[in-house]
Tab-separated table of C-alpha atoms in Angstrom:
chain	number	residue	atom	x	y	z
A	1	MET	CA	28.260	27.199	145.480
A	2	GLU	CA	27.100	24.241	147.873
A	3	LEU	CA	28.520	21.614	149.233
A	4	THR	CA	26.071	19.261	147.137
A	5	GLN	CA	27.240	20.704	143.911
A	6	LEU	CA	31.055	19.859	144.794
A	7	TYR	CA	30.329	16.344	145.941
A	8	TYR	CA	28.400	15.555	142.821
A	9	PHE	CA	31.334	16.789	140.618
A	10	TYR	CA	33.684	14.914	142.583
A	11	LEU	CA	32.393	11.513	142.192
A	12	THR	CA	31.607	12.360	138.187
A	13	ALA	CA	35.489	13.844	138.445
A	14	LYS	CA	36.161	10.408	140.176
A	15	TYR	CA	35.012	8.416	137.702
A	16	GLU	CA	34.987	9.981	134.963
A	17	HIS	CA	31.782	8.886	133.987
A	18	ILE	CA	28.022	10.629	134.332
A	19	SER	CA	25.925	7.174	134.421
A	20	ARG	CA	28.581	5.512	137.084
A	21	ALA	CA	28.167	8.714	139.217
A	22	SER	CA	24.582	9.438	139.060
A	23	LYS	CA	23.932	5.886	140.090
A	24	GLU	CA	25.837	5.792	143.008
A	25	ILE	CA	24.334	9.504	144.337
A	26	ASN	CA	21.174	7.732	143.250
A	27	ILE	CA	19.818	10.621	141.055
A	28	ALA	CA	19.242	11.026	136.999
A	29	GLN	CA	21.729	11.595	134.652
A	30	PRO	CA	20.142	14.736	133.243
A	31	ALA	CA	19.837	16.148	137.014
A	32	LEU	CA	23.340	15.456	137.712
A	33	THR	CA	24.517	16.930	134.491
A	34	LYS	CA	22.601	20.304	135.304
A	35	GLN	CA	24.338	20.214	138.589
A	36	ILE	CA	27.574	20.115	136.833
A	37	HIS	CA	26.887	23.010	134.502
A	38	ASN	CA	25.520	25.173	137.014
A	39	LEU	CA	28.681	24.589	139.057
A	40	GLU	CA	30.584	25.640	135.787
A	41	ASP	CA	28.696	28.492	135.390
A	42	GLU	CA	29.279	29.812	138.898
A	43	LEU	CA	33.164	29.309	138.660
A	44	GLY	CA	33.015	30.598	135.247
A	45	VAL	CA	35.306	27.774	133.851
A	46	SER	CA	35.029	24.515	132.347
A	47	LEU	CA	35.328	21.279	134.428
A	48	PHE	CA	35.040	18.321	132.100
A	49	LYS	CA	35.097	18.007	128.069
A	50	ARG	CA	33.781	15.629	126.036
A	51	VAL	CA	36.734	12.834	124.037
A	52	GLY	CA	34.318	10.941	121.855
A	53	ARG	CA	31.691	9.156	124.057
A	54	ASN	CA	33.524	10.045	127.214
A	55	ILE	CA	34.004	12.718	129.411
A	56	LYS	CA	37.623	13.919	130.905
A	57	LEU	CA	38.529	16.482	133.458
A	58	THR	CA	39.934	19.900	132.175
A	59	GLU	CA	43.335	21.358	133.441
A	60	TRP	CA	40.463	23.171	136.057
A	61	GLY	CA	38.624	20.216	136.766
A	62	VAL	CA	42.070	18.479	137.742
A	63	TRP	CA	42.625	21.195	139.845
A	64	LEU	CA	39.294	21.319	141.507
A	65	LYS	CA	38.645	17.621	142.329
A	66	ASN	CA	42.835	17.779	143.901
A	67	ASN	CA	41.975	20.695	146.150
A	68	ILE	CA	38.626	18.668	147.759
A	69	GLU	CA	39.183	15.688	147.499
A	70	GLU	CA	40.658	15.657	150.923
A	71	PRO	CA	38.012	18.230	152.879
A	72	LEU	CA	35.523	16.012	151.054
A	73	ASN	CA	36.941	12.824	152.769
A	74	LYS	CA	36.998	14.339	156.153
A	75	LEU	CA	33.125	15.378	155.889
A	76	HIS	CA	32.464	11.983	154.605
A	77	ASN	CA	34.227	10.919	157.986
A	78	ILE	CA	32.552	12.908	160.363
A	79	LYS	CA	29.950	10.610	161.986
A	80	GLU	CA	32.353	8.083	162.327
A	81	GLU	CA	35.235	10.242	164.045
A	82	ILE	CA	32.265	11.655	166.288
A	83	GLU	CA	31.047	8.347	167.257
A	84	HIS	CA	35.270	7.693	168.503
A	85	LEU	CA	35.107	10.937	170.264
A	86	LYS	CA	32.329	10.250	172.199
A	87	LEU	CA	34.396	7.173	173.367
A	88	SER	CA	37.323	9.144	174.212
A	89	ASN	CA	39.254	8.242	177.958
A	90	HIS	CA	40.824	11.838	177.604
A	91	ILE	CA	39.378	14.894	179.809
A	92	LYS	CA	40.188	18.498	179.432
A	93	ILE	CA	39.957	20.584	182.543
A	94	CYS	CA	40.048	24.523	183.124
A	95	ALA	CA	41.329	25.058	186.399
A	96	LYS	CA	41.163	29.184	187.418
A	97	VAL	CA	41.602	27.948	190.956
A	98	ALA	CA	42.722	24.956	193.226
A	99	SER	CA	45.326	23.611	189.831
A	100	ASN	CA	46.947	21.954	193.134
A	101	PHE	CA	44.089	19.934	194.545
A	102	ILE	CA	42.673	18.933	191.137
A	103	THR	CA	46.377	17.504	190.429
A	104	ASN	CA	45.672	15.434	193.317
A	105	ILE	CA	42.001	14.638	192.622
A	106	MET	CA	43.414	13.348	189.058
A	107	LEU	CA	46.468	11.564	190.149
A	108	ASN	CA	44.143	9.629	192.440
A	109	PHE	CA	41.303	8.911	190.184
A	110	LYS	CA	43.993	7.939	187.604
A	111	GLU	CA	45.414	4.781	189.926
A	112	GLN	CA	41.595	3.711	189.731
A	113	HIS	CA	41.528	4.356	185.898
A	114	ASN	CA	44.651	3.369	184.033
A	115	ASP	CA	43.347	4.118	180.606
A	116	ILE	CA	42.231	7.792	181.462
A	117	THR	CA	44.399	10.662	180.619
A	118	PHE	CA	44.046	14.272	181.223
A	119	SER	CA	44.836	18.046	180.527
A	120	LEU	CA	44.852	20.935	182.964
A	121	THR	CA	44.810	24.305	181.787
A	122	LEU	CA	44.482	27.945	183.454
A	123	SER	CA	42.485	29.270	180.289
A	124	GLY	CA	40.316	27.723	177.303
A	125	GLU	CA	37.030	27.645	179.411
A	126	ASP	CA	34.855	27.401	176.296
A	127	ASP	CA	36.801	24.386	174.944
A	128	CYS	CA	36.924	22.012	178.084
A	129	ASP	CA	35.169	19.277	180.051
A	130	ILE	CA	35.023	20.505	183.266
A	131	LEU	CA	35.235	24.327	184.370
A	132	VAL	CA	36.470	24.944	188.056
A	133	LYS	CA	36.448	28.981	188.705
A	134	THR	CA	35.050	30.938	192.164
A	135	ALA	CA	31.605	31.832	191.879
A	136	LYS	CA	29.064	33.304	193.872
A	137	GLU	CA	27.946	29.825	195.204
A	138	GLY	CA	29.835	26.513	195.440
A	139	PHE	CA	31.858	24.776	197.930
A	140	LYS	CA	33.096	27.221	200.419
A	141	GLU	CA	36.557	27.291	201.572
A	142	GLU	CA	38.275	29.743	204.159
A	143	ILE	CA	41.424	31.762	203.131
A	144	CYS	CA	43.164	32.031	206.020
A	145	LEU	CA	46.177	34.444	207.242
A	146	ALA	CA	49.500	32.513	207.906
A	147	SER	CA	52.379	33.622	209.045
A	148	GLY	CA	55.639	31.994	210.460
A	149	ASN	CA	57.078	32.003	214.490
A	150	PHE	CA	58.486	35.287	213.836
A	151	PHE	CA	55.224	37.195	213.088
A	152	TRP	CA	52.773	35.818	214.824
A	153	ASN	CA	52.894	38.226	217.971
A	154	LYS	CA	53.253	41.168	215.872
A	155	ILE	CA	49.634	40.902	214.131
A	156	LYS	CA	46.896	42.240	216.903
A	157	ASP	CA	44.885	44.049	214.544
A	158	ILE	CA	43.925	44.075	211.198
A	159	THR	CA	45.974	47.814	210.778
A	160	ASP	CA	49.259	45.854	211.813
A	161	LEU	CA	48.721	43.986	208.308
A	162	GLU	CA	49.828	47.142	206.575
A	163	SER	CA	53.206	46.918	208.410
A	164	ALA	CA	54.381	43.456	207.867
A	165	PRO	CA	55.608	42.095	204.876
A	166	PHE	CA	53.007	40.642	202.654
A	167	ILE	CA	53.705	37.501	200.387
A	168	THR	CA	50.972	37.152	197.460
A	169	PHE	CA	50.365	35.811	194.086
A	170	THR	CA	51.210	37.109	190.749
A	171	VAL	CA	48.355	39.758	189.300
A	172	ASN	CA	47.774	37.096	186.908
A	173	LYS	CA	46.069	34.742	189.579
A	174	GLU	CA	42.913	34.726	190.589
A	175	LEU	CA	43.305	34.173	193.656
A	176	ARG	CA	44.940	37.343	193.731
A	177	LYS	CA	42.116	38.989	192.874
A	178	THR	CA	40.223	37.411	195.885
A	179	ILE	CA	43.218	38.592	198.320
A	180	ASP	CA	43.159	42.308	196.606
A	181	ASP	CA	39.644	42.936	197.032
A	182	TYR	CA	39.933	41.830	201.008
A	183	PHE	CA	42.519	44.935	201.252
A	184	ASN	CA	40.382	46.946	199.378
A	185	ILE	CA	37.122	46.558	201.183
A	186	LYS	CA	39.229	46.762	204.622
A	187	ASN	CA	40.424	49.613	203.459
A	188	ILE	CA	44.108	48.805	203.795
A	189	LYS	CA	47.317	48.656	201.849
A	190	ALA	CA	49.023	45.781	201.756
A	191	ASN	CA	52.994	45.964	202.091
A	192	ILE	CA	53.719	43.459	199.130
A	193	ALA	CA	57.238	42.015	199.370
A	194	PHE	CA	56.977	38.768	197.588
A	195	GLU	CA	54.957	37.991	194.097
A	196	CYS	CA	54.639	34.427	193.324
A	197	GLU	CA	53.745	32.261	190.647
A	198	ASN	CA	52.501	29.078	192.928
A	199	ILE	CA	51.498	28.557	196.023
A	200	ASN	CA	54.082	26.389	197.336
A	201	SER	CA	56.436	29.088	197.095
A	202	ILE	CA	54.400	31.300	199.393
A	203	HIS	CA	54.387	28.521	201.922
A	204	ASP	CA	58.090	27.973	201.659
A	205	LEU	CA	58.294	31.890	202.171
A	206	ILE	CA	56.052	32.455	204.989
A	207	LYS	CA	57.340	29.297	206.538
A	208	LYS	CA	60.895	31.066	206.601
A	209	ASP	CA	59.143	34.343	208.138
A	210	ASN	CA	59.967	35.898	205.286
A	211	GLY	CA	56.083	37.309	206.055
A	212	ILE	CA	52.463	36.752	205.836
A	213	GLY	CA	50.144	35.634	203.465
A	214	PHE	CA	46.699	34.031	202.924
A	215	ILE	CA	46.677	29.981	202.091
A	216	PRO	CA	43.435	28.510	201.223
A	217	GLU	CA	42.152	25.566	203.530
A	218	PHE	CA	41.927	23.098	201.710
A	219	THR	CA	43.072	23.555	197.761
A	220	SER	CA	46.629	24.680	198.375
A	221	GLY	CA	47.261	21.408	198.369
A	222	VAL	CA	50.971	22.262	200.551
A	223	LEU	CA	50.744	20.920	204.847
A	224	LYS	CA	49.981	23.673	207.068
A	225	ASN	CA	50.818	22.326	210.280
A	226	ASP	CA	54.356	24.110	210.011
A	227	LEU	CA	52.527	27.693	209.537
A	228	LYS	CA	50.353	29.576	212.313
A	229	LEU	CA	46.966	30.296	210.924
A	230	PHE	CA	45.062	33.263	212.503
A	231	ALA	CA	41.482	32.612	213.768
A	232	ASP	CA	40.427	35.939	214.095
A	233	SER	CA	37.511	35.852	211.139
A	234	ASN	CA	38.839	39.279	210.268
A	235	PHE	CA	42.028	37.649	209.140
A	236	ILE	CA	39.540	34.909	206.806
A	237	ILE	CA	38.690	35.480	203.406
A	238	THR	CA	35.634	33.238	202.575
A	239	ARG	CA	35.109	31.791	198.755
A	240	TYR	CA	32.841	29.706	196.637
A	241	ILE	CA	34.400	27.261	194.164
A	242	GLU	CA	31.954	26.156	191.342
A	243	VAL	CA	32.736	22.633	189.402
A	244	LYS	CA	30.724	23.001	186.169
A	245	LYS	CA	30.516	20.175	183.753
A	246	ASN	CA	30.609	21.106	180.087
A	247	PRO	CA	27.409	19.484	178.746
A	248	TYR	CA	28.945	19.802	175.226
A	249	GLY	CA	32.115	18.322	175.910
A	250	ILE	CA	33.298	15.472	173.862
A	251	CYS	CA	34.643	12.656	176.756
A	252	ASN	CA	33.312	9.060	177.159
A	253	GLU	CA	29.903	10.944	178.720
A	254	LYS	CA	30.316	7.931	181.286
A	255	LEU	CA	33.666	8.136	182.126
A	256	LEU	CA	32.990	11.919	182.543
A	257	GLU	CA	30.166	12.017	184.614
A	258	GLU	CA	31.925	9.571	187.061
A	259	PHE	CA	35.188	11.711	187.838
A	260	TYR	CA	32.596	14.518	187.918
A	261	ASP	CA	31.072	13.487	190.733
A	262	TYR	CA	34.671	11.984	192.184
A	263	MET	CA	35.421	15.508	191.998
A	264	CYS	CA	32.755	16.979	193.607
A	265	ASP	CA	33.064	14.483	196.389
A	266	CYS	CA	36.602	15.764	196.966
A	267	PHE	CA	35.442	19.408	197.054
A	268	LYS	CA	32.699	18.440	199.626
A	269	ASN	CA	34.767	16.608	201.911
A	270	LYS	CA	37.541	19.144	201.419
A	271	ARG	CA	40.416	16.571	200.685
A	272	VAL	CA	40.768	13.723	198.208
A	273	ILE	CA	39.257	10.661	198.635
């Protein structure tokens, strides 16, 4: 069964008139009649019946017309809808990392573009306009070990990390994997005391001397001046963040390019500009 056959049938069913349908389709009447007969043979039912010199839909014909009308109308309008989507001001972002930082970027950009809308998710990387994730290359960020006043003088050596209560992300977070890899490379077992969904909870627990933890240099979006950061390179993790634009996204191309460039500038400058 071909789409063309269904389209020819639908127009003939709409007018219940072979001549009128053939003129609209711009094919000869015998060719149109043959296409309909081929469709009837394939379905094994009669779609039209003769009533004098006219044709009328059979019950099967009515059923088929009703069931293909909406899909065919959608296909007919698909080019117009695509043109409309190409002008869309909605940008979909999949942020595997740095969601707090990206939220601030979106809010700042929106102040200058009131008509833009965003969606920010942690999944759906195949169906987004911009994907942000860790990679082997990209924007460099240091993830620093942080503490409050109590643990500041207790961490002298990397082995001290095994005894201090450790505050980290839940296992479903990409940054948790980065931190776990650090401990595996150092051959150290972390004494995990808290697992948190968001960076703000980790920040507050560290600040109140509930333990130590790693805080991203600039993408965390939290104030670090009320925490103590260890400058020793043994206590610093380096990661790279890739900001990738989907060449097949459906957002307004010019607007997407402008926002993408702005986002990259923010990552490059390590702050929302």
